[in-house]
Every structure is written in C-alpha cells, then in structure tokens.
Coordinates of C-alpha atoms in Angstrom, one line a residue:
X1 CA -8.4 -8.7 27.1
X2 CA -11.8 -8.7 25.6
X3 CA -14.7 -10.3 27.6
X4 CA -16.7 -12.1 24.6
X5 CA -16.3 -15.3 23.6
X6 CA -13.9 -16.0 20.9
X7 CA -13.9 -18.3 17.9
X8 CA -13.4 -21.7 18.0
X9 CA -9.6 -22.7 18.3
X10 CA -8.8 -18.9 18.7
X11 CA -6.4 -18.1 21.4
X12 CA -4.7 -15.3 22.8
X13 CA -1.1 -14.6 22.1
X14 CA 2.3 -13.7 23.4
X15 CA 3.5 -10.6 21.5
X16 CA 5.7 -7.9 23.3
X17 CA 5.5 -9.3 27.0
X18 CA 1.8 -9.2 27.3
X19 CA -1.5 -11.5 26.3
X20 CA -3.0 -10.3 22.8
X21 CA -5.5 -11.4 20.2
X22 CA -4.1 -13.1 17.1
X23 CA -5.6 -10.2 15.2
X24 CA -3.6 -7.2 13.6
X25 CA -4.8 -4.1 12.6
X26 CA -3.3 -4.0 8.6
X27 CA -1.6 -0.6 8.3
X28 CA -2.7 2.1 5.8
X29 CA -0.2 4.5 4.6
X30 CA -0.8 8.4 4.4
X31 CA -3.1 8.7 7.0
X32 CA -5.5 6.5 6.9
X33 CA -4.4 3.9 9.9
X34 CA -3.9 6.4 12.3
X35 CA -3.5 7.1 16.0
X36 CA -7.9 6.4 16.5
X37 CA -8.3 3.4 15.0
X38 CA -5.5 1.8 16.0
X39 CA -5.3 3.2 19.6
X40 CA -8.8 1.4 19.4
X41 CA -8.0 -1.9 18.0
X42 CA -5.3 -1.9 20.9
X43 CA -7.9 -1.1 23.6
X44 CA -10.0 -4.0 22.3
X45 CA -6.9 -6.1 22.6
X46 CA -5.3 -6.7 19.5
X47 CA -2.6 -5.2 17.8
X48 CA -2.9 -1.5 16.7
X49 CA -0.9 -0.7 13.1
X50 CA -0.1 3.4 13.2
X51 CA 1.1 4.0 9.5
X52 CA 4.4 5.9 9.4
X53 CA 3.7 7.0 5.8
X54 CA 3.0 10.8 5.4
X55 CA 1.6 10.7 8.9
X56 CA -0.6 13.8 9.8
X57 CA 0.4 15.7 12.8
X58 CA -1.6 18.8 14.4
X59 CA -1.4 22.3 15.7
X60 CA -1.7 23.5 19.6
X61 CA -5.3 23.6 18.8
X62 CA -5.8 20.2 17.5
X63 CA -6.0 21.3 14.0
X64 CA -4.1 18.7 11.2
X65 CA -1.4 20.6 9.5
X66 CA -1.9 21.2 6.0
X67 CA 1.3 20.0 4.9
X68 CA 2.5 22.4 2.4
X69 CA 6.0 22.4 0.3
X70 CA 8.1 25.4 0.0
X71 CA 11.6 24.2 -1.3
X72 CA 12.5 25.5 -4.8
X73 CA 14.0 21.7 -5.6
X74 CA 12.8 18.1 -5.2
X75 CA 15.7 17.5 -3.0
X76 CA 14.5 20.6 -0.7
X77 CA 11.0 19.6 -0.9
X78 CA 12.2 16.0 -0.1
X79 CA 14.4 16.8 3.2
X80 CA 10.7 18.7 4.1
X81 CA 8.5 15.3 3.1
X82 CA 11.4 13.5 6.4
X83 CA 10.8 16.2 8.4
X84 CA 6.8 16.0 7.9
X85 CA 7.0 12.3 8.4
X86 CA 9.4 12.1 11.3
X87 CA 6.7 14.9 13.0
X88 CA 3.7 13.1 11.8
X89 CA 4.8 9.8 12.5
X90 CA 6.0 10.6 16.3
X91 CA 2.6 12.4 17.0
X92 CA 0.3 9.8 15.9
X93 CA 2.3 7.0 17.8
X94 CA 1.7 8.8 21.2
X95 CA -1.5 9.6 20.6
X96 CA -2.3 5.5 19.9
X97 CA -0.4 4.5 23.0
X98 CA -2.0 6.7 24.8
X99 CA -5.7 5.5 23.5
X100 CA -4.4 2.1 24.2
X101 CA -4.3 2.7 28.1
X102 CA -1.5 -0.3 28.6
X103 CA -3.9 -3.1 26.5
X104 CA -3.0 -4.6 22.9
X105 CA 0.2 -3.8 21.2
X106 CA 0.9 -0.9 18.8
X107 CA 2.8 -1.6 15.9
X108 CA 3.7 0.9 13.1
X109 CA 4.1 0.5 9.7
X110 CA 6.7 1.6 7.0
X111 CA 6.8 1.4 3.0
X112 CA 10.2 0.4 2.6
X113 CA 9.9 2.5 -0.7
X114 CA 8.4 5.2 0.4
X115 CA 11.2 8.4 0.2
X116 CA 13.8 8.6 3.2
X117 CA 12.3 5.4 4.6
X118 CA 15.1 4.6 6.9
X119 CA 15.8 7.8 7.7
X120 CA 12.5 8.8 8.7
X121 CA 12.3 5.0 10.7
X122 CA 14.9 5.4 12.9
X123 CA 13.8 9.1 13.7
X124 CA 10.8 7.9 14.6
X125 CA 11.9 5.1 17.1
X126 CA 14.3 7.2 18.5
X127 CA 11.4 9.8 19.5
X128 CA 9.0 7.0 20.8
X129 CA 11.5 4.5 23.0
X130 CA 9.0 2.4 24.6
X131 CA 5.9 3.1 22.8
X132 CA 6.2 0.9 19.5
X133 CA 6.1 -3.1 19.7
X134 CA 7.1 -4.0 16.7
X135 CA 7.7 -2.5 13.0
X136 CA 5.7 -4.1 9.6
X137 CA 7.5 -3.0 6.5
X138 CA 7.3 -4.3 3.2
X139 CA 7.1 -2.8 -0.7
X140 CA 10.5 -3.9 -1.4
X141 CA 13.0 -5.9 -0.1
X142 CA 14.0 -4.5 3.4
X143 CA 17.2 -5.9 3.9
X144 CA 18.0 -3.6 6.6
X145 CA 15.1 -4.0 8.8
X146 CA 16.1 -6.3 11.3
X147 CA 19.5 -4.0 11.8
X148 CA 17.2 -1.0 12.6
X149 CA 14.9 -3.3 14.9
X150 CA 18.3 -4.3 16.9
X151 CA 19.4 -1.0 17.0
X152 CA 15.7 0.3 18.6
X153 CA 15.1 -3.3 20.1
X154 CA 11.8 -3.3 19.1
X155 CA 10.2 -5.9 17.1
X156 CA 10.0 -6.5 13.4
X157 CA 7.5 -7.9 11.3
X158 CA 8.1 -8.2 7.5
X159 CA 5.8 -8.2 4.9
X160 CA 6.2 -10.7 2.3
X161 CA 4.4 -12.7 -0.5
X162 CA 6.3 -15.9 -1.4
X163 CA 8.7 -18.3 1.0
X164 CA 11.1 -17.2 -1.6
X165 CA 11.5 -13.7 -1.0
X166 CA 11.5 -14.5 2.7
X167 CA 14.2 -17.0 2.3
X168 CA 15.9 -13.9 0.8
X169 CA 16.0 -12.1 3.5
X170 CA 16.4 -14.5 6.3
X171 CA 19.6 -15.4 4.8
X172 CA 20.9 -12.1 3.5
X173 CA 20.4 -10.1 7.1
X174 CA 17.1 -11.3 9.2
X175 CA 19.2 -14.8 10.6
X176 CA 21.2 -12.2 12.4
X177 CA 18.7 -10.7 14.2
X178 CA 16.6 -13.4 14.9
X179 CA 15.3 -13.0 18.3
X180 CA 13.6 -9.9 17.1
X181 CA 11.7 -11.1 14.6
X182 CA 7.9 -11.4 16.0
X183 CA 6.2 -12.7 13.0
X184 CA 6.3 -13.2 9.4
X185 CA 3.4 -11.3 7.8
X186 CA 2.3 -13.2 4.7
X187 CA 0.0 -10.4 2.3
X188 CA -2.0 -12.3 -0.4
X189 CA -1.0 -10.6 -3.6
X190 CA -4.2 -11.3 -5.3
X191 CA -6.4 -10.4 -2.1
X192 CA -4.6 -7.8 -0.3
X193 CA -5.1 -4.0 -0.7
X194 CA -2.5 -1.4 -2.0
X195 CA 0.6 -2.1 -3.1
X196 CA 0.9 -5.9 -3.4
X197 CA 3.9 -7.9 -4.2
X198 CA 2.8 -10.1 -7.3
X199 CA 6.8 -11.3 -9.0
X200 CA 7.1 -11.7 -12.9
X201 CA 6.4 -15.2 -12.7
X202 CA 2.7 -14.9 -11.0
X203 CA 0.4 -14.4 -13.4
X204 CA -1.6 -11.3 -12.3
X205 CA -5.2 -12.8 -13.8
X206 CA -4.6 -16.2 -12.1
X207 CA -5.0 -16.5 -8.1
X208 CA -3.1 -18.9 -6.1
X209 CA -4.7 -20.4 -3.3
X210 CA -3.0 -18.9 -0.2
X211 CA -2.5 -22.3 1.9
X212 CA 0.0 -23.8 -0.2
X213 CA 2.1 -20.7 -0.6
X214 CA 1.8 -20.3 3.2
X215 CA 2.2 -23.8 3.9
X216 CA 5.6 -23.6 1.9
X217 CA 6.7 -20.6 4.0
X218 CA 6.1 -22.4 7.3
X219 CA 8.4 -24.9 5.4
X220 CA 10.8 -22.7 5.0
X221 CA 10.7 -21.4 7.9
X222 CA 10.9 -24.7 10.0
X223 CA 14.0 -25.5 7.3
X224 CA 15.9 -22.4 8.4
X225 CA 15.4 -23.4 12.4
X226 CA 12.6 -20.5 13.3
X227 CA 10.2 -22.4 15.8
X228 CA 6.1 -22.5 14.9
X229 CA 5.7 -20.4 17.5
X230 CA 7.0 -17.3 15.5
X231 CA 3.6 -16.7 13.8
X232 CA 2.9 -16.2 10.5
X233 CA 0.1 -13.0 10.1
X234 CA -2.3 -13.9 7.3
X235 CA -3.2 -11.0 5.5
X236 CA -5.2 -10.1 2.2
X237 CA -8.7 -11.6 2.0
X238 CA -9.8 -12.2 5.1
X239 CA -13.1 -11.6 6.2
X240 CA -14.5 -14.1 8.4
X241 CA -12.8 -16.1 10.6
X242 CA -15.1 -19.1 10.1
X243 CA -13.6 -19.1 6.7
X244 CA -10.5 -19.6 8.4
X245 CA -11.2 -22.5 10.4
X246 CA -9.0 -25.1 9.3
X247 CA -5.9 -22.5 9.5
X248 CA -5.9 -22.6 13.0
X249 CA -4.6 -24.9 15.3
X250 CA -3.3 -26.3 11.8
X251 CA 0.3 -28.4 13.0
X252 CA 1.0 -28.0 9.2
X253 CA 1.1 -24.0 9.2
X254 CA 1.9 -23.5 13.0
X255 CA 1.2 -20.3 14.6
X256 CA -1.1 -18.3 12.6
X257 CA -2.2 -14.9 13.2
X258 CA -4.8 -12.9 11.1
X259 CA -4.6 -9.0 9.7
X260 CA -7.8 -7.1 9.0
X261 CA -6.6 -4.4 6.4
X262 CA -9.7 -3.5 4.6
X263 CA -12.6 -4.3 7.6
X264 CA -11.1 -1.7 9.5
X265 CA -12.3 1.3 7.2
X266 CA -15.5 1.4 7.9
X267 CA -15.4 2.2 12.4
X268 CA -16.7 5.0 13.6
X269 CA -12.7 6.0 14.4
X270 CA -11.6 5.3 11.3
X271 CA -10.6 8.5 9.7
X272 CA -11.5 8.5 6.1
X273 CA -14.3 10.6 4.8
X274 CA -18.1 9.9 5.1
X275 CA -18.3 9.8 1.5
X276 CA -15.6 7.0 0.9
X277 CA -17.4 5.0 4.3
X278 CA -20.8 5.6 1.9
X279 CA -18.8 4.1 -1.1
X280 CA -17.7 0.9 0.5
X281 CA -21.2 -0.6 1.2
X282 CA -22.0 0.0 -2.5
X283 CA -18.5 -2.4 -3.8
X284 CA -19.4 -5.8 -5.8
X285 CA -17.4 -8.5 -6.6
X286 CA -15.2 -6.9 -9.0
X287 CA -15.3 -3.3 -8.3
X288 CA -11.3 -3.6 -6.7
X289 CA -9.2 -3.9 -9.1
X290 CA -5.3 -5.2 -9.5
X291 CA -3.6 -2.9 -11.6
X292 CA 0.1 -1.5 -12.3
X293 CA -0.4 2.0 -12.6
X294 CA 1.6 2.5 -9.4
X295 CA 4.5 5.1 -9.8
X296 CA 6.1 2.5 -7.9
X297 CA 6.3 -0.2 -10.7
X298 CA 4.6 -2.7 -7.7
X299 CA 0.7 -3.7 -8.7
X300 CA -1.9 -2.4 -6.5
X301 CA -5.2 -2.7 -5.6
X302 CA -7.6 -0.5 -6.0
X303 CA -11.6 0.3 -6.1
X304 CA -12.3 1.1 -9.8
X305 CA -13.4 4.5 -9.6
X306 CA -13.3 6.9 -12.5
X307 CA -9.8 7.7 -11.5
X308 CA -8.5 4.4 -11.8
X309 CA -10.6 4.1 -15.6
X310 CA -9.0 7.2 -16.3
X311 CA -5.8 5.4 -15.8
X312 CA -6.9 2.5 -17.9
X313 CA -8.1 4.5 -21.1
X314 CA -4.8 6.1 -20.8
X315 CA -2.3 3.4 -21.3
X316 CA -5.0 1.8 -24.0
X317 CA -4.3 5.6 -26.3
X318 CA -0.8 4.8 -26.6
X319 CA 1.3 3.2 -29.6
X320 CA 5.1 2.3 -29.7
X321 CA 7.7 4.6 -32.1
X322 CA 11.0 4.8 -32.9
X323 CA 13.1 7.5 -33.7
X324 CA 14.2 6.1 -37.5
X325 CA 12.3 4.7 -39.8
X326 CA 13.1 0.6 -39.4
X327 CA 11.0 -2.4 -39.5
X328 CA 6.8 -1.7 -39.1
X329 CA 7.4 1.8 -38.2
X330 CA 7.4 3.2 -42.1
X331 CA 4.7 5.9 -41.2
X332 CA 5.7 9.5 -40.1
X333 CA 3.6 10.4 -36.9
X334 CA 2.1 13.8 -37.9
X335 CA -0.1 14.5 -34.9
X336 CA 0.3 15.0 -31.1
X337 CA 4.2 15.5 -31.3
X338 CA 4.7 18.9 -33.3
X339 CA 7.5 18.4 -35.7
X340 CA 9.4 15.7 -33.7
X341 CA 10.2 13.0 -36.0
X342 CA 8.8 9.7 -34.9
X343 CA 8.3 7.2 -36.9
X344 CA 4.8 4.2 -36.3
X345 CA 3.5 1.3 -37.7
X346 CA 0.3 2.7 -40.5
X347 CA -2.5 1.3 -38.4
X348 CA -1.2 3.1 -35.1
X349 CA -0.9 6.7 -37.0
X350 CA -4.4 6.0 -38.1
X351 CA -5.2 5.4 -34.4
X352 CA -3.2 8.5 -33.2
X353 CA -5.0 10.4 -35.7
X354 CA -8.6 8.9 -34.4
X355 CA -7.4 10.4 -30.5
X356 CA -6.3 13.8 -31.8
X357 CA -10.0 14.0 -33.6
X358 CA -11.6 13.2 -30.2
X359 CA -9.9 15.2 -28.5
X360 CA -6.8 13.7 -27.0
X361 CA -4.2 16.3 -29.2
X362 CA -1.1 16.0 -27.1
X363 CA 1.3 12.9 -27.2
X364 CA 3.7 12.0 -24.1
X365 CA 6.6 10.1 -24.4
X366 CA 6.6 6.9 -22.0
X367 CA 9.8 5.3 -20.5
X368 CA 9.0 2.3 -23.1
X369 CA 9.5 4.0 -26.0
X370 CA 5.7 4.6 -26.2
X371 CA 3.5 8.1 -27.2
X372 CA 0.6 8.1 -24.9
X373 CA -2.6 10.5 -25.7
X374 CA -3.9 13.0 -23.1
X375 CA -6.0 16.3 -24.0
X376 CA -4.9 19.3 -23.4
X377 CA -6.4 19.6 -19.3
X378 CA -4.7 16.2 -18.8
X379 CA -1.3 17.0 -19.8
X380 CA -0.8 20.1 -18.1
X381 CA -2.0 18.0 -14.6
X382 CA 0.5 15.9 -15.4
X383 CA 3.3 18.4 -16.1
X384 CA 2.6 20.3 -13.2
X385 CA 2.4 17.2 -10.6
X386 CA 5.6 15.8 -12.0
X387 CA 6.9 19.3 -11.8
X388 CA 5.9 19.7 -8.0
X389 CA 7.1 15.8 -7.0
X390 CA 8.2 16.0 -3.3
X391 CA 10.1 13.2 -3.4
X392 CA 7.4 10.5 -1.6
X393 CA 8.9 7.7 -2.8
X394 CA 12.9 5.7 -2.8
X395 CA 12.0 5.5 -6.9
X396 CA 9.5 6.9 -8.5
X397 CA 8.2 6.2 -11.9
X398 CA 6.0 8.9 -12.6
X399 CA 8.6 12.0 -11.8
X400 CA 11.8 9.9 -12.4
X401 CA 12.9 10.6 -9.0
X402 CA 15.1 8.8 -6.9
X403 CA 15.8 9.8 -2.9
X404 CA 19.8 9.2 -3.2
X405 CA 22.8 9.8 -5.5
X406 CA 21.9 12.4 -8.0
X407 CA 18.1 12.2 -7.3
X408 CA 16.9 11.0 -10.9
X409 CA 16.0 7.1 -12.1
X410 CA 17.6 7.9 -15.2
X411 CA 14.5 7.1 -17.3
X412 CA 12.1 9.3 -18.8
X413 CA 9.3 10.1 -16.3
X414 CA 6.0 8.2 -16.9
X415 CA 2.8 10.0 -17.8
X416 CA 1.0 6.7 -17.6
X417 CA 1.2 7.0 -13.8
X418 CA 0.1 9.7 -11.3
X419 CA 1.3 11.6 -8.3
X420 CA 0.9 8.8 -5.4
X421 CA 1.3 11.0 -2.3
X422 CA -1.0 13.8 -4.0
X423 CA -4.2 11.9 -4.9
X424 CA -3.8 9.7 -1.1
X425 CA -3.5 13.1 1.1
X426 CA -6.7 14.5 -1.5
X427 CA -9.0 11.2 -0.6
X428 CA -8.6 10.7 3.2
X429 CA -9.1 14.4 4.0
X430 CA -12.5 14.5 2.3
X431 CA -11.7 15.8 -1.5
X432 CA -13.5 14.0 -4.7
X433 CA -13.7 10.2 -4.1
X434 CA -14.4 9.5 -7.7
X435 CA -10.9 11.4 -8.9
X436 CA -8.6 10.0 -6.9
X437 CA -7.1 6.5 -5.9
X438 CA -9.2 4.6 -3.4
X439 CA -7.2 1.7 -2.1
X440 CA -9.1 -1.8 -0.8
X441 CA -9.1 -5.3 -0.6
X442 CA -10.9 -7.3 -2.6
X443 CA -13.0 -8.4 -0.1
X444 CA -14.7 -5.3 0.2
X445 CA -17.6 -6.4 -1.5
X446 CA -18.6 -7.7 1.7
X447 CA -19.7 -4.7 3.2
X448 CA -22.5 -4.8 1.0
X449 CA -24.1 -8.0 1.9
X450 CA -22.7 -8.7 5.6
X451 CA -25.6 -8.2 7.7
X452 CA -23.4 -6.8 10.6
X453 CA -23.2 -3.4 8.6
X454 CA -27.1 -4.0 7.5
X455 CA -29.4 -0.8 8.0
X456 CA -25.9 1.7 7.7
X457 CA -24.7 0.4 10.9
X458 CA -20.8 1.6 11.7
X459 CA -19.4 -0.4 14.4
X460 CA -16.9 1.2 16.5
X461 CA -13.7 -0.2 16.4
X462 CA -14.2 -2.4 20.0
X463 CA -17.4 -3.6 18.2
X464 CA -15.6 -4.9 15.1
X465 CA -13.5 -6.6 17.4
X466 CA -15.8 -8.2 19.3
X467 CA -17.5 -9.7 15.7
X468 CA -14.5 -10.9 14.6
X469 CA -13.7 -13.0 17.7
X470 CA -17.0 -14.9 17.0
X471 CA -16.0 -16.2 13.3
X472 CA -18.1 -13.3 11.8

C-alpha cells in the first residue's frame, strides 16, 4: 500500500484477497487504458483497468503491430478483429501484472457491444488464469457476464446507470452468481466519458444529481439481499475527492468506491499522444460534449473538436422524404439524388437546393427515411469506411453490420455516423487530433485550472495517486 496519508474517511479495501485503495482506474477501450498505466495505478495500490477493446499487441522487438485487415468480407475481416483482440488483449494483461509486482489488482475491461465480445472474453481469461481480478463490462445489457465470470472464477464488475437496469440483471442471471460479483460500478451518464448509458426517459440536456440515483441502487441492492459491503464504484465526474466527502462512510449508500476515467490521461504512462495530453489543459466548461453520433445508437461523450462539429453540421443538412408524393412532401427533390424520385416538403427542397450551391451536392439516404448532404470528399470517406467495416462492433449503425446470423442489422447503413474503431486506433497512435473522436469526461476542464498540473506538470501515475488520496 501507498505510504501518504489518505483522505479523510478513506480506507483501504478488500478486493481479490488483498488490501487496495477504493480507487479504480476507469477503462478506455482501443488502446488507450493499457498495460503502463494501469500496471502503474496497480503499483500505487489501486486497481489497474487493462481495456480488452482492440488491444494493441507487439512484435519480438517491441514494436506495436499495425493491425491491418486482409479478408475479402466483413465476416473474414471480423474472425481477424477476435483474433487481434484475443492477442492484444492477452499481451497487455501480462505486461500490467507484471508492472504491478504483486500490489493493487488488475481488472480488464470489455464493451459488451463491441464485435465477438464473448468470444474474445473468454479467450482472453482462458490465456491469463490467475492474472485478472475481476472483469468491468457494460454498453449493453450483459446478461451473460456473471456465467463467464463463474466459468473463469474471476470477478465481475458491471457497469450500469440506473437501479433499474441493475435490477434487470440481478434478477435475469447475476443472483446466480452472486458470490462473484465484486462491485456494482455506477457511470454517471451525464458526467462520464464515452459511451454512456442515458435510457429514453432521461432527458439528455437535464442532469440528475448522482446521489439519489445511487442512493436508489444501494436500495435496490439492500432489497435483493447483496450486503453494503459489495461496493458500489462511482464513476463519471469525479475529480476531487473532497467533493466526495459526504459519500463516504455514508450508512445511506454503504460501500463506496471511486473510478478515475478521465484524470488518468494525462500521466507520464499514459499512452495517448503529446498533442491530445497538450489538448486537455486547454478544455473549458463545455468543450465535452454528449452526443449520439455513436454507430452504436448509445450517446457519448466527447471533446468538441472539429470532428465532432463535423458530425453536428451533418445531421443539421438533412431533410425527411418519402418515396410518393403524400401529405407535405408535394415537391420533387431535384438535387443531390440523380433521378431517384423522392418527394419533400417546398421549404426543405429550397434548403437542399441552398447545400448543393455550397457545395454539399451529394444526398445519402439515412436509416430514418432522411437525405443527408455531404460534398463530394465526404461521401466517398464515407463509402469507403462503410465499405472496409471490420466488424468492431455486436451492431453497428454506421455499416449495418451485425457479428451473428447473417451479419447485417437489416436497416440501411447510417452516413450520419462514422467508423468507431477507425477514428480511435487514428487518435491514440498520434494521427490528427482535430479529425478524429477524442473521448473525455466532462470534468476535463479541470486540467486547466487544477494547480497540480500548473506550469505543464505530468504526474506519473504513482504521483496522481498519491494526490488523489489527499482529497485533491
């Protein structure tokens, strides 16, 4: 364990037979939390997150593997995304445990959407028996987690937004499996970078205050016989632990634990480009922004980068047609679709007509019976990463894929979207920051004006440890 003094009220932990901070390292999918930083947040004693999401593995020299895709199909390139992932995720795994030296835990974590998710989960703990602790997994409802956990007997840890959606899974598979389940990771879906798990009756534009929604969980919780000493890992928005104070040692919410998502990026392990480090002490309230552009159909958070405004102006070019004449739609579109015949309200043609003479000449259908208005560079990007879709995710919006049965949604694929797994291996390995996404919480704006990064200061990860434990 760590020799400074912690917080206030802060108190080390039980998890996986050995003494650990309350603190978790939030995992980052496609190669961002990786085997340094969360080897490191181990060895300061807390608990390491290794993502499992496209993780990078390297060559006898040390070199990462540029992970290219040779399969004439989807499905082909698919069966090569497992195979990458399985390899990646195996690698960086035993090279965390290894930087842990025996202190902390290392957990790993999985998008339960992401393509060949179980498949690639259970290759993975079969190759590293003994290394993982305990598995995080949420985007989607991972009914089968706790049966993999058993299976592995390691830990599990899901990620969840509401008591409801908790309750859902307790009762549907989780009450089997109940000695295995370590914590219950509650991720703000307001606060909390990436993919966030907002339902249709939360109101995107409206925070809810996380202690009632958290309070009700321990409620349900305590209502379905799970002691208060199962924790529940707070996650999305946290900062400083001061802020926190009256969360801990709370009899009301029980055990709680704390994740550190966004924080994390900016260590002298963490391995995400200099220029995207740079970026994050520049971020003001309002820069990170919740959005739905997600070829997974979940909102996300975001910085607001030119990418993600490209995004935006997008989906505002875009009108609604139908195929026959009928109700508002009396006007014949005449640009952006050829000779099709599509029929729009008068005022959208007019606004059609307004894109084409700026430039934006080609219309793309949308899954909701929408024409959207890209030029002529835009739409062949599109085209071609739709074309070239490797299969990253269970469903995917953008390329209509889906990883089972006969590999297609069945809905048009969505130009309004992008090429997930494209644009996240581009930003962490040191292309364009301003043209691709840039996930983070919105807390991030604290880098700016939290004097423990003043002067350009990078803490190693032991160091950001350290601050945390005293409330800062």
């Amino acid at each position: 364990m760590s020799a400074v003094a912690s917080f206030k009220g802060l108190t080390p932990i039980q998890y996986g037979g050995r003494e650990v901070w309350p603190l978790v390292e939030g995992g980052k999918g496609v190669a961002v939390s990786n085997h340094a930083s969360s080897g490191a947040w181990a060895a300061a004693g807390g608990i390491g997150t290794v993502s499992a999401v496209n993780a990078d593995f390297y060559d006898e020299n040390g070199d990462r593997v540029v992970q290219v895709y040779r399969g004439a199909t989807r499905r082909e390139r698919h069966e090569e995304l497992v195979a990458f992932g399985v390899t990646g995720g195996v690698e960086q795994i035993r090279r965390a445990h290894d930087i842990a030296g025996g202190r902390g835990a290392i957990n790993i974590n999985v998008l339960w959407e992401m393509g060949g998710a179980q498949q690639i989960l259970e290759q993975v703990l079969d190759k590293t028996r003994g290394l993982v602790t305990g598995v995080t997994c949420g985007a989607g409802m991972p009914y089968k987690l706790s049966e993999i956990a058993e299976r592995f007997n390691v830990n599990y840890l899901p990620i969840i937004s509401s008591a409801r959606a908790f309750r859902a899974l307790w009762k549907r598979a989780y009450h089997k499996v109940a000695h295995l389940m370590a914590a219950v990771v509650y991720e703000d879906p307001w606060l909390a970078g990436g993919h966030n798990g907002l339902s249709n009756a939360e109101d995107p534009l409206v925070p809810q205050d996380p202690y009632p929604r958290v309070r009700d969980l321990r409620a349900t919780m305590r209502a379905e016989g799970i002691a208060d000493t199962v924790p529940i890992v707070m996650a999305g928005g946290v900062w400083f632990l001061r802020d926190w104070q009256d969360w801990i040692d709370n009899p009301e919410l029980g055990q709680i634990v704390f994740q550190f998502g966004t924080r994390p990026l900016l260590t002298q392990e963490s391995p995400i480009p200099q220029a995207w480090k740079d970026h994050l002490r520049t971020l003001e309230p309002g820069d990170v922004l919740l959005h739905r552009f997600s070829p997974t159909g979940f909102y996300s958070s975001a910085v607001r980068n030119p990418f993600l405004r490209n995004l935006e102006a997008r989906s505002e070019r875009q009108i609604p047609y139908s195929k026959v004449e009928a109700g508002e739609h009396t006007a014949r579109l005449d640009v952006g679709v050829g000779n099709k015949n599509f029929w729009v309200a008068p005022a959208d043609l007019q606004r059609a007509r307004s894109w084409v003479a700026q430039g934006y000449k080609e219309g793309l259908r949308t899954p909701d019976d929408t024409i959207v208005f890209v030029d002529e560079a835009e739409r062949s990007v599109i085209q071609k990463d739709q074309k070239d879709c490797m299969g990253c995710l269970s469903h995917c919006g953008f390329s209509s894929w889906k990883d089972h049965d006969d590999n297609s949604t069945g809905y048009l694929a969505d130009p309004r979207s992008f090429c997930i797994q494209k644009t996240l291996k581009a930003i962490v390995h040191g292309e364009d920051i301003e043209q691709n996404l840039m996930f983070a919480g919105h807390a991030a704006f604290n880098f700016k004006t939290d004097p423990f990064y003043s002067n350009g200061f990078t803490p190693t990860v032991k160091q950001l440890v350290d601050r945390i434990l005293t409330g800062d």
